[in-house]
Each structure stands twice: as C-alpha cells, then as structure tokens.
C-alpha cells in the first residue's frame, strides 16, 4: 500500500499504538543463539588487520593500493548478481539460512588462510609478486563469500520476527550482552600483548620482535576465527525465518522499483554514500607508532566502561522524545564532533614549521583527552548500537507495506553499494596518502621511530580529517520522516495483512496467498 492510503481510518488510536505491545515470537534458546551470533560479529582482532598486512605480512603499500582497487571493483560487480540470486531464493529452510549455513565452513577456512599468510610467505620481501597475487585472490574469494553472508545476515535479522517490538528487544539484548560480557576481549588481549612486545617486557628469542609479533597475530587471528565461526554456526542451526516471503518472487524490475520508491532507504543510502567519502586513518596506528601505548584504547575506556551497559537504558527515553532522524544523526556524528576538540587539544604547543612539540605526543595528556571523549561518546553507545539497525528494518517493512513484497537482498546491496563506492575511493586514497606521507613499514618490527611529520599525519588522520570529510552524510537524514502516526499506521496494516496471509498458508491455501499478493500488486500499480 502506498503511504497515502485511507485504510488507517479502520484502526483506532489504541490499535495504532501496537508498537508498545510486548508480543514475542523468538524463544529463549533462539534468543541466546542470536546473542552469541551478534557477539561473534565482533569477536576478532580486525582492528589490527591493516597493521597486520602492512607490518607483519609486509605487502608494499603501493601493492595494497592496487589490491584495494581490484577488490573494490569486484566488490561492486559481485554485489549485483549475488543480490539477484538471494532475492530469488525460496527453500523450506528459508530465504537466507541456506547461505548462512552453507558458507560458514568455506568462510572460516578462507579467514584462517588470511591469518596464516606470514607463515606461508615467511622470509619474502614486501615486493614479492607471489605473495601479492595470493593476497589479491584470497581477498576476492573472501569478498565473494562475505557478500552472500552479509546479505543473508541482514535479511535474517529483518525476518527473524514479524513484530517490531520483539525485534528491538532482540537487538537491545544482544548489544547489551555483548557490551557487558566483553565481546571485544580478544582485541583487548591483543592490545596488551602488542604493548608488552613493543616495550620489551617479553624476552625476544632468536626470531626477535618480528617473531613475537607474528606468533601473536597468527595465534589470536586463528583462535578468534574458529570460536566466532562455531558460535555463528550454532545459531544458524537453531534459528527460523518468521516473516513469510511472497510466493511469487519479484522480478529484477520490481526489485529495482521497490528501492526507488522507498524513501527511507534512499535517504539512508545517500547518507552512507556521502559519509563514505570521509578519509580516516587508524587510531591504533597513532597509539602504537606515536605514543607507543597500544593499551591507550583500554585505559582511556576504563572510566566509561560502567556506562556502556547503562547506555541501553537511555534508548527508550531517547526514542520517546526525539524523532528517528535526530537520533540517527546524533548517534552517528557525536564521535566526529568530539574528535575536533581532541585535535585542537593535541595541537597545543605544536610548531607547524619544525613539526615539533604538541600535546598529541604526550601519552598522559592524550589519555585525559581520550578518556573524556570515551565518557561522552559512551552515553550514546546504546542508541548507536540500536538505531541504525532499526531504521534499516523499518525501511524493509515500509517496502512490504508499500509494495506487497520484500526485497531485503537487493535493498541491502543497493544501500551497501553506494557506501562501498565512496568507501572504496576513501580507502584507496587513505592507503596512497600513507605511502606518499613517508610511512616506514619496517620501523615497527625493528623498534625504530617514525619521522615527526608522519607522527602528526597519523594524529590528524584519525581526528580532524574524518570529522571534516565525512560530515556531508548528515544532510540526507534531515528529510527522514518515517515516524509518528505514519509509522503506527504502517505496522497496524502490516500485522493485519501478515495474519491473513499466514492463516491462508497454514491451511495450505497457496492460491489465496497468491490472490492476496495480486490484489496488493494491483492496488500498488493503481497508486
């Protein structure tokens, strides 16, 4: 149905207030599986993946720029046909579960190969062609598998329950549990290990620091890959898709039309696209190469740690008092706004002519600045964890309401494609700038210092530069209007429609289901 339908007059104000009902479809076992699956997404040391490739595997930064360009093109191409395949999928296991189950093991093996690269190519130079080709082919394979998994993961989250309250409950519980019980524990352990090696706490053997770094990355990378893969697979085996897809699969034309006439998706897509042009360096590079204090991320976060689980209790209050667009903009931009003040603080005492001085080189001064950043940012952590996912799921329900069918695969790809186009440009530019800026790939494992101008570059690239270059993403979301009565009307009509289709399907009356779909299609075409 189109958003200007008059059918809302059928519903009373009480019926339109359905979103406050406590209706549950997902049981305890499946909820626990969902929590584990959510935790598995961040149970890794991926925050150090760039350092791993640059300083441990030692692939030349020029080669990395080429690899990023190739993978970016492949990423765009494979997204399109992968979405078309998933969109047409109809099985007794669901639309998305077959891909999550079938690609779990291949994805795990490919990721293990990634972490074992320094062992496979031990002793090779940064300009090794064989190592570069293996890296490119492996990234192409991982990107292909990852695209299927990403589309299926997004679709699974949108179809696991038909009720928005139940869905919000799941997302909130999962994020709360992850924040409370240490989903980032492997990353934190890795941070401490890197600091201990960097500051010569461990006695270096014959292989020296380089061997210690290699063992740390390979060991933690392989361990987290196996554990997170096992947690995810358990959920895939015990989950269900509860929102029934249309019996008739939508054509490519209908799928494209469903995206074009979906205002919420278009606005979020444009926001991601513009925001994706933000050029951002690595905070961990700054902590390690400038401050020699990788554990800064842990120590600075200690004062804010108690606020992380508490921040989820603020979400209902935020949602009652502010529109979705205000919450989305605020939760996504608060970090960038705060980084502007961190940059200004770090530049106190800095001499741009000599590139000397500046509080950004003082670990204790920056500890105060980053601890303050963490305290303020954590107040919005719960909101940030929930609001983005909820807006996307709402937009998929909007598609079903307006068109009579769902196109999770094509929509998620279209949305992701826009972000990837701009993000790919940003990633290539960032890597190229790092090489042009004179970053020494060998200094880390040799225990040597980066030049002064490189240190300032690393500081600016994680604070002020992304704050400026990524700010355009705010503009589109100023026009987001799926809230209030419009949102209530949409869900009231959707629940009634889903109930009718579900009853017909449970009676084995597929003709009635198809007839209902045809009626909705005709009503949509007339409008």
GROMACS .gro file of C-alpha atoms in nm, residues 20 24 66 82 104 141 155 185 223 235 253 297-298 464-465 510:
model
   16
   20UNK     CA    1   0.411  -0.076   2.269
   24UNK     CA    2   0.722  -1.223   2.150
   66UNK     CA    3   4.633  -0.185  -0.634
   82UNK     CA    4   2.467  -1.205  -0.557
  104UNK     CA    5   3.003  -2.097   0.723
  141UNK     CA    6   3.735  -1.515  -0.255
  155UNK     CA    7   1.792  -1.034   0.572
  185UNK     CA    8   3.802  -0.920   2.483
  223UNK     CA    9   4.166  -1.859   1.762
  235UNK     CA   10   2.273  -2.001   1.580
  253UNK     CA   11   1.243  -0.466  -1.242
  297UNK     CA   12   4.229   0.227   2.397
  298UNK     CA   13   4.177   0.016   2.711
  464UNK     CA   14   4.019   1.614   1.233
  465UNK     CA   15   4.036   1.474   0.877
  510UNK     CA   16  -0.149  -2.105  -0.163
   0.00000   0.00000   0.00000
